Short mmCIF file of C-alpha atoms in Angstrom, two decimals:
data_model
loop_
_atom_site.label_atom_id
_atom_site.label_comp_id
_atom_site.label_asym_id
_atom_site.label_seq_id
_atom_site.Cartn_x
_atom_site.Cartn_y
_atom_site.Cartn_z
CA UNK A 1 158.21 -67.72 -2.00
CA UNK A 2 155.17 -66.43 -0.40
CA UNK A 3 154.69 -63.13 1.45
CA UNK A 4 156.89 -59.79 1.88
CA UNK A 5 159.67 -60.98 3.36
CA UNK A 6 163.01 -59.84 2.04
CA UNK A 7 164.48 -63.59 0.24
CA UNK A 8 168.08 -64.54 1.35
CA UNK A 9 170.56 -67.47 0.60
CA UNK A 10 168.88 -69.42 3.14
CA UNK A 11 165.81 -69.18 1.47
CA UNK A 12 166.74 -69.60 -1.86
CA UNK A 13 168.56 -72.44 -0.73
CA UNK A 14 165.34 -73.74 1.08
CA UNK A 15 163.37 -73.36 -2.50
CA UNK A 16 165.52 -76.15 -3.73
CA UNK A 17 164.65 -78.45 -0.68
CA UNK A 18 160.76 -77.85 -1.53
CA UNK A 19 160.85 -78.05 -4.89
CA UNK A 20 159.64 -74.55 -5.38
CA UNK A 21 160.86 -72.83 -8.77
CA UNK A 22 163.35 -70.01 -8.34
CA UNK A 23 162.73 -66.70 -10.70
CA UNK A 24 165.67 -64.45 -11.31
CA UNK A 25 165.53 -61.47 -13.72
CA UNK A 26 168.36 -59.07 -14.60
CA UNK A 27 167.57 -55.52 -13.71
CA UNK A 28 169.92 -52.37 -14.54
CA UNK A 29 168.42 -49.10 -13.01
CA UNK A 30 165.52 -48.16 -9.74
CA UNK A 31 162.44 -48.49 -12.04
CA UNK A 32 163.58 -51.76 -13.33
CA UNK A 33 164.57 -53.21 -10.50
CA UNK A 34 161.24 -51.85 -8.80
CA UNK A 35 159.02 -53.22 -11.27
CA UNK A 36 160.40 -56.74 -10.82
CA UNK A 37 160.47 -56.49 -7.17
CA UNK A 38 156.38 -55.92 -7.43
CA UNK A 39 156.28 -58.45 -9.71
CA UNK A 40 157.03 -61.42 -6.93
CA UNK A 41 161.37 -61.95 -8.57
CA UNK A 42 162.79 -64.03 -6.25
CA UNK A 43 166.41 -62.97 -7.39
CA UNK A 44 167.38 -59.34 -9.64
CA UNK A 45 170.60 -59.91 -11.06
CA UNK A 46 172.53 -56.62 -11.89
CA UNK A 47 174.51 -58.15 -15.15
CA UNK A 48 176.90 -57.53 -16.81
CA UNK A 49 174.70 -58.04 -20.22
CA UNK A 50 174.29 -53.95 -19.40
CA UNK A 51 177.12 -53.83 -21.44
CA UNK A 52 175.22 -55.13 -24.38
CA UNK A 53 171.55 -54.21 -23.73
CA UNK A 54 171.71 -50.44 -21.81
CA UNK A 55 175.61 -49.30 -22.75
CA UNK A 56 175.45 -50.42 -26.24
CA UNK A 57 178.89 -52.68 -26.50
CA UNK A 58 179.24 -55.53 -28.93
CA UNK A 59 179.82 -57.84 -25.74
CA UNK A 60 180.25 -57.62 -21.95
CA UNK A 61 183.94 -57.23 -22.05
CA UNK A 62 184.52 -53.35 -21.81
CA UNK A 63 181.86 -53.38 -19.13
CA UNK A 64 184.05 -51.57 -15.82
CA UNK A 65 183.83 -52.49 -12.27
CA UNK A 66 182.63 -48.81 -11.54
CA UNK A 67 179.96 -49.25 -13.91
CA UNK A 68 178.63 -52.48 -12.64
CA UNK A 69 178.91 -50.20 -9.14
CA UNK A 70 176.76 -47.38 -10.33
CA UNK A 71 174.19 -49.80 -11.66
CA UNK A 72 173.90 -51.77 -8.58
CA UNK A 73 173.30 -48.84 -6.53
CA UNK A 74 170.13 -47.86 -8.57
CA UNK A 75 169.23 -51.82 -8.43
CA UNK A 76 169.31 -51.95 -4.78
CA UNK A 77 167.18 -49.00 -4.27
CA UNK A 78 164.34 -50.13 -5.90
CA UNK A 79 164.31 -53.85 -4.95
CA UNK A 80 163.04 -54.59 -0.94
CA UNK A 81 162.43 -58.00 -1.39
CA UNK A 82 164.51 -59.35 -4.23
CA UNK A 83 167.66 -60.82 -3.44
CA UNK A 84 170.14 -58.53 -5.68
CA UNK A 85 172.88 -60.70 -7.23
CA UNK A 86 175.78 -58.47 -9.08
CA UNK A 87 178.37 -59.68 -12.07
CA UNK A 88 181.75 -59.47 -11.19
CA UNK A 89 182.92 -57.73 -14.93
CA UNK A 90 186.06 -58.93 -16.87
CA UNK A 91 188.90 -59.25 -15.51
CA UNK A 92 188.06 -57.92 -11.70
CA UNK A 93 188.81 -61.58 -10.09
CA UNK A 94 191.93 -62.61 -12.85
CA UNK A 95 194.54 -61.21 -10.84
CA UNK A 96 195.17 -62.26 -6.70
CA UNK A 97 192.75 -63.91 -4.47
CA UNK A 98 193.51 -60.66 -2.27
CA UNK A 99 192.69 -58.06 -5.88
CA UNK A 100 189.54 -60.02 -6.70
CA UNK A 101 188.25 -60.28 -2.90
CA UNK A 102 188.60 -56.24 -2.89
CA UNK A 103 186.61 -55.67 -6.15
CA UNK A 104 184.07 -58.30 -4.56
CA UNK A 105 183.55 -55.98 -1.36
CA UNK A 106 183.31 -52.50 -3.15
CA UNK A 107 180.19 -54.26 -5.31
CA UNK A 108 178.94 -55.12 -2.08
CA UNK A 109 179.72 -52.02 0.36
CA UNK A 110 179.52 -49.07 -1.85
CA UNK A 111 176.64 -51.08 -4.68
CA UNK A 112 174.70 -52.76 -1.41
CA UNK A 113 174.14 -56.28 -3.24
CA UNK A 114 174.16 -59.16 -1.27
CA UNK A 115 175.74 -61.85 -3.39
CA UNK A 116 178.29 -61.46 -6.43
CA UNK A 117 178.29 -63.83 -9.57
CA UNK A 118 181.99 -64.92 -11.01
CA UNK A 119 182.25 -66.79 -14.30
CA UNK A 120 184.55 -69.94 -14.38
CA UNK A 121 185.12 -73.28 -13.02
CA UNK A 122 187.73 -75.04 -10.73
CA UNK A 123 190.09 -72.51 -11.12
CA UNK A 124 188.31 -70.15 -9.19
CA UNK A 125 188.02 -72.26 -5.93
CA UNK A 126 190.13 -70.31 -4.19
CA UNK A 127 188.52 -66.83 -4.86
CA UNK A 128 185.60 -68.71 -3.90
CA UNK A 129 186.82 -70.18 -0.36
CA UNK A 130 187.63 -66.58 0.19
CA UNK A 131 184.30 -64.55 -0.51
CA UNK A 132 182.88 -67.06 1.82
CA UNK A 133 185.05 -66.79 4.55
CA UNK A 134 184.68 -63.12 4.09
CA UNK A 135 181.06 -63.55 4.41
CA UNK A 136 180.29 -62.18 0.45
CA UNK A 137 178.20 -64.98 -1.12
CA UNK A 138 179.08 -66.11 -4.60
CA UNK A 139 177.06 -67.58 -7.22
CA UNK A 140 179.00 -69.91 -9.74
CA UNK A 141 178.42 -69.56 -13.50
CA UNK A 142 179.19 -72.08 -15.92
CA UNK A 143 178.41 -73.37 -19.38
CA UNK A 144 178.41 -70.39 -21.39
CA UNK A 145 180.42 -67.77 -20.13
CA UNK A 146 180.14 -64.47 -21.81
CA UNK A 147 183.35 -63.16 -20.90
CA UNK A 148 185.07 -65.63 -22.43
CA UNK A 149 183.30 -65.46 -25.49
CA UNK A 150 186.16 -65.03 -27.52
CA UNK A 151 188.40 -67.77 -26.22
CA UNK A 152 185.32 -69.88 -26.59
CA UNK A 153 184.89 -68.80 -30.53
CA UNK A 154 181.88 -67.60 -29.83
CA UNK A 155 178.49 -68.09 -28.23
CA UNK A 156 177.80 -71.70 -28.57
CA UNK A 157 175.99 -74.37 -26.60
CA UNK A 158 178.83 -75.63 -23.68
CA UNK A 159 179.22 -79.60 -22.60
CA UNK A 160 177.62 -81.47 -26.13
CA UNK A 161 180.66 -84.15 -25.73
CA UNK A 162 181.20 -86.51 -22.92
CA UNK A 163 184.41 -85.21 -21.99
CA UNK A 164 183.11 -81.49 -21.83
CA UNK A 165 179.88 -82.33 -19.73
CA UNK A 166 181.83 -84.19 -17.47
CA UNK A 167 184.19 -81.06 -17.35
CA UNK A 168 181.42 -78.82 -16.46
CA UNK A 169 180.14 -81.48 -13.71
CA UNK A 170 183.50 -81.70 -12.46
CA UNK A 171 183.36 -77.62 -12.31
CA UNK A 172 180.29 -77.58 -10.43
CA UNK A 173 181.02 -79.77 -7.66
CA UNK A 174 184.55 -77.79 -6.90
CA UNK A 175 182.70 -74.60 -6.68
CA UNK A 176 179.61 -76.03 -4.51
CA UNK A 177 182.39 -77.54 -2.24
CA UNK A 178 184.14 -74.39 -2.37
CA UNK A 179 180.86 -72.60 -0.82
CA UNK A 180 178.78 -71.11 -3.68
CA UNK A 181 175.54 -70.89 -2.73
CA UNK A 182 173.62 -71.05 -6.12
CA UNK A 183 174.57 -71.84 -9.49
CA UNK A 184 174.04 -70.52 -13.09
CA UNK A 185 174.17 -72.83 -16.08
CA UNK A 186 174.10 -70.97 -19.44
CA UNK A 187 173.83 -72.84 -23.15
CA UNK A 188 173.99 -76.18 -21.83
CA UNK A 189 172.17 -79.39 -23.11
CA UNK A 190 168.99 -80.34 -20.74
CA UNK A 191 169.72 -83.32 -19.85
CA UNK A 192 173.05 -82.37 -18.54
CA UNK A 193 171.85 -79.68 -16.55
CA UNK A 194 168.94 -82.38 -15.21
CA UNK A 195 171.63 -84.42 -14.06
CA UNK A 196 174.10 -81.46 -12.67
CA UNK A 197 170.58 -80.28 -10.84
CA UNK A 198 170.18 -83.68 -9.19
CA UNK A 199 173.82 -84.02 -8.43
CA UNK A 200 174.18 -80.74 -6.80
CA UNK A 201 172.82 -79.72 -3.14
CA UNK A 202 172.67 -75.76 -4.06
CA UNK A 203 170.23 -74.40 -6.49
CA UNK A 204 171.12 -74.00 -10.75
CA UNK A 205 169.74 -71.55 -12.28
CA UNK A 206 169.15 -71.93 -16.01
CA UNK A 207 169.34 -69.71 -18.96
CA UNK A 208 169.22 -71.72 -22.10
CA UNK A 209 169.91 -75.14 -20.02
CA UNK A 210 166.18 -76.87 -20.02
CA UNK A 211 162.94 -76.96 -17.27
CA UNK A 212 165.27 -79.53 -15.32
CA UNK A 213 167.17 -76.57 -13.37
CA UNK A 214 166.07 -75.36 -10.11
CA UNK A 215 165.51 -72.00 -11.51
CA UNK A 216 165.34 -69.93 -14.48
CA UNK A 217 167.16 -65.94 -15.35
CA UNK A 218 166.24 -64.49 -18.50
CA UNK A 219 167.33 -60.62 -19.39
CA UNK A 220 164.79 -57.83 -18.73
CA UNK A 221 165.15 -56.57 -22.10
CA UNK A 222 164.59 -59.30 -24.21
CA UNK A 223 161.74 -60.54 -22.65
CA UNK A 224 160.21 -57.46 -22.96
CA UNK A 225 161.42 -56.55 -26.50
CA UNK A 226 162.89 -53.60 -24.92
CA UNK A 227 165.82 -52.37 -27.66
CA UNK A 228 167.11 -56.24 -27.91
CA UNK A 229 168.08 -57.01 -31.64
CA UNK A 230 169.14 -60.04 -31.48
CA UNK A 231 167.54 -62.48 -29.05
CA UNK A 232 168.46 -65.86 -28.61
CA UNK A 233 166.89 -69.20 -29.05
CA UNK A 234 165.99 -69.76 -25.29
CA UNK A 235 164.25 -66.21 -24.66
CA UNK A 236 160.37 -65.75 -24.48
CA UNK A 237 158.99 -62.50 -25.38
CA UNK A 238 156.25 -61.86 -23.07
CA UNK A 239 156.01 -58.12 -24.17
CA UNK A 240 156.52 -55.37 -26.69
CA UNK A 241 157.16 -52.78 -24.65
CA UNK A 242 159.83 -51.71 -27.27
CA UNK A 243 157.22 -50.87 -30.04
CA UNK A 244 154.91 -49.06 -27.53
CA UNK A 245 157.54 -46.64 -26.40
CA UNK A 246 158.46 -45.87 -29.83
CA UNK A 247 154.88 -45.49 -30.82
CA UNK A 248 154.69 -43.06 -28.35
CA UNK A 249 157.74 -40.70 -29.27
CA UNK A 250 156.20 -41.20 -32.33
CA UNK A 251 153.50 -39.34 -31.39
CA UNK A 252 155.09 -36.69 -29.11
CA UNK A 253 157.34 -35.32 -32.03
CA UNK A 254 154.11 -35.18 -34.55
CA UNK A 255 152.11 -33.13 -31.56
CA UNK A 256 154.94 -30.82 -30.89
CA UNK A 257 155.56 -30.35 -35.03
CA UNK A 258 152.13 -29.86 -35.81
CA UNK A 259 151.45 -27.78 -32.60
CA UNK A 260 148.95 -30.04 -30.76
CA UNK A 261 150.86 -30.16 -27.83
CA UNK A 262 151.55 -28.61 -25.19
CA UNK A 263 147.82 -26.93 -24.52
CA UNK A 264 146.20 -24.72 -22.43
CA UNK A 265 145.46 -28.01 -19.46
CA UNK A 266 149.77 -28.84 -19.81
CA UNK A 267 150.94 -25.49 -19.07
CA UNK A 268 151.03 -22.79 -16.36
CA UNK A 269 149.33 -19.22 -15.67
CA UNK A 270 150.76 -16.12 -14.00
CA UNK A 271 147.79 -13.04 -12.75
CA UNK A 272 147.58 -10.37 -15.16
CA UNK A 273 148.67 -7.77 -12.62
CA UNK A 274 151.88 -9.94 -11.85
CA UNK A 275 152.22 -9.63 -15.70
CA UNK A 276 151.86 -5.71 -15.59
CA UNK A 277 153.97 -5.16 -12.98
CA UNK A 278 156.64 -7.26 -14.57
CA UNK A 279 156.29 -5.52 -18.97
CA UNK A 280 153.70 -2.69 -18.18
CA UNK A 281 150.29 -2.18 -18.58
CA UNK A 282 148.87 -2.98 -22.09
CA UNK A 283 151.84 -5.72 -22.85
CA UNK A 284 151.05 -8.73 -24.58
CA UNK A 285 153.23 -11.49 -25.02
#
């Protein structure tokens, strides 16, 4: 949307009405989360892929509801504009409506995001009805849900049979009628997230789910080859910031070897009487 003001559900919910594209970009620390703020992102998401792409994990499963806490506190100070969405990590909404609703308002008192993202269907109507009568906004996620990777045997496109699409329809509907405000569809065939995007009144995001969604997330790192391995299918590199950074370690350990750096214009000068009255007169050092 155009000019400085700071985006909220209403607006992002307005986006959908006009037809305007919705940009969402995971962030994980201030500069990050700066950056894309400058950069015009409607929506930062703090995600749990920090697990993977900053921490190092095989998946997003150890990732702890303190870490997604610390992260979201560094996201929030460096987005003004942005609306800053946060993951909800493994099992922080499995247990009680009452357990989960807690976890939901420490990411949002003590992290300052303004929305939280939950992975699941149906079955999480409830927690859902709750956030929102709590007043903590809650994005849906469906398809491909990372937590879950194991039970699903792995990361695989979601919905490719009629009785799993209509599954995942079914899922969407609950939790738009259960008062999520937005939507993210991950690994799903286009032309059923086309259709789920026409069936739906609140915005999908897409990541891996076709043009035909309302919006699109992609992760910071992999779209700027930032230390991402192995990217998937759906990603666009639009940088190499990896290689640069390395190239330039690269170059700070040869000058510091070899003795080119620091020099004379990178370091600091005391007065030779300050010296003298500090060693002596006559001391060299």
């Amino acid at each position: 949307m155009a000019g400085n003001s700071p985006i909220t559900t209403a607006s992002i919910k307005e986006m959908k009405r006009e037809g305007q594209r919705i940009v969402m970009l995971t962030a994980y620390d201030y500069p990050a989360a700066k950056l894309a703020d400058e950069a015009g992102i409607d929506m930062i998401l703090v995600g749990d892929s920090l697990g993977m792409v900053v921490l190092g994990y095989e998946s997003t499963v150890p990732v702890t509801l303190e870490d997604m806490i610390h992260h979201t506190k560094a996201v929030t100070r460096g987005a003004k504009r942005a609306f800053v969405v946060t993951d909800m990590p493994f099992l922080t909404y499995h247990g009680t409506v009452e357990e989960a609703l807690r976890n939901a308002g420490r990411i949002m008192q003590e992290g300052l995001a303004k929305a939280v993202k939950i992975e699941g269907g149906a079955e999480l109507v409830p927690l859902v009805r709750r956030c929102t009568q709590a007043g903590i906004p809650v994005v849906g996620h469906i398809g491909l849900t990372p937590q879950s990777v194991h039970q699903l045997g792995g990361y695989k496109v979601q919905g490719k049979t009629p009785e799993a699409a209509q599954k995942l329809l079914d899922d969407a509907l609950a939790l738009e009628e259960a008062g999520a405000f937005a939507l993210v569809m991950e690994c799903v065939p286009k032309q059923l997230a086309e259709l789920m995007s026409h069936r739906l009144s609140i915005p999908t995001i897409g990541i891996g789910a076709g043009a035909g969604c309302d919006g699109q997330v992609l992760v910071y790192h992999d779209i700027l080859s930032y230390g991402s391995e192995h990217v998937p299918k759906f990603v666009k590199k639009y940088g190499d910031a990896g290689s640069l950074i390395k190239q330039a370690i690269t170059q700070y350990a040869g000058e510091v070897r070899c003795g080119a750096f620091p020099q004379d214009e990178h370091t600091f000068t005391m007065k030779e009487e300050m010296l003298e009255r500090l060693y002596g007169e006559g001391v060299k050092i």
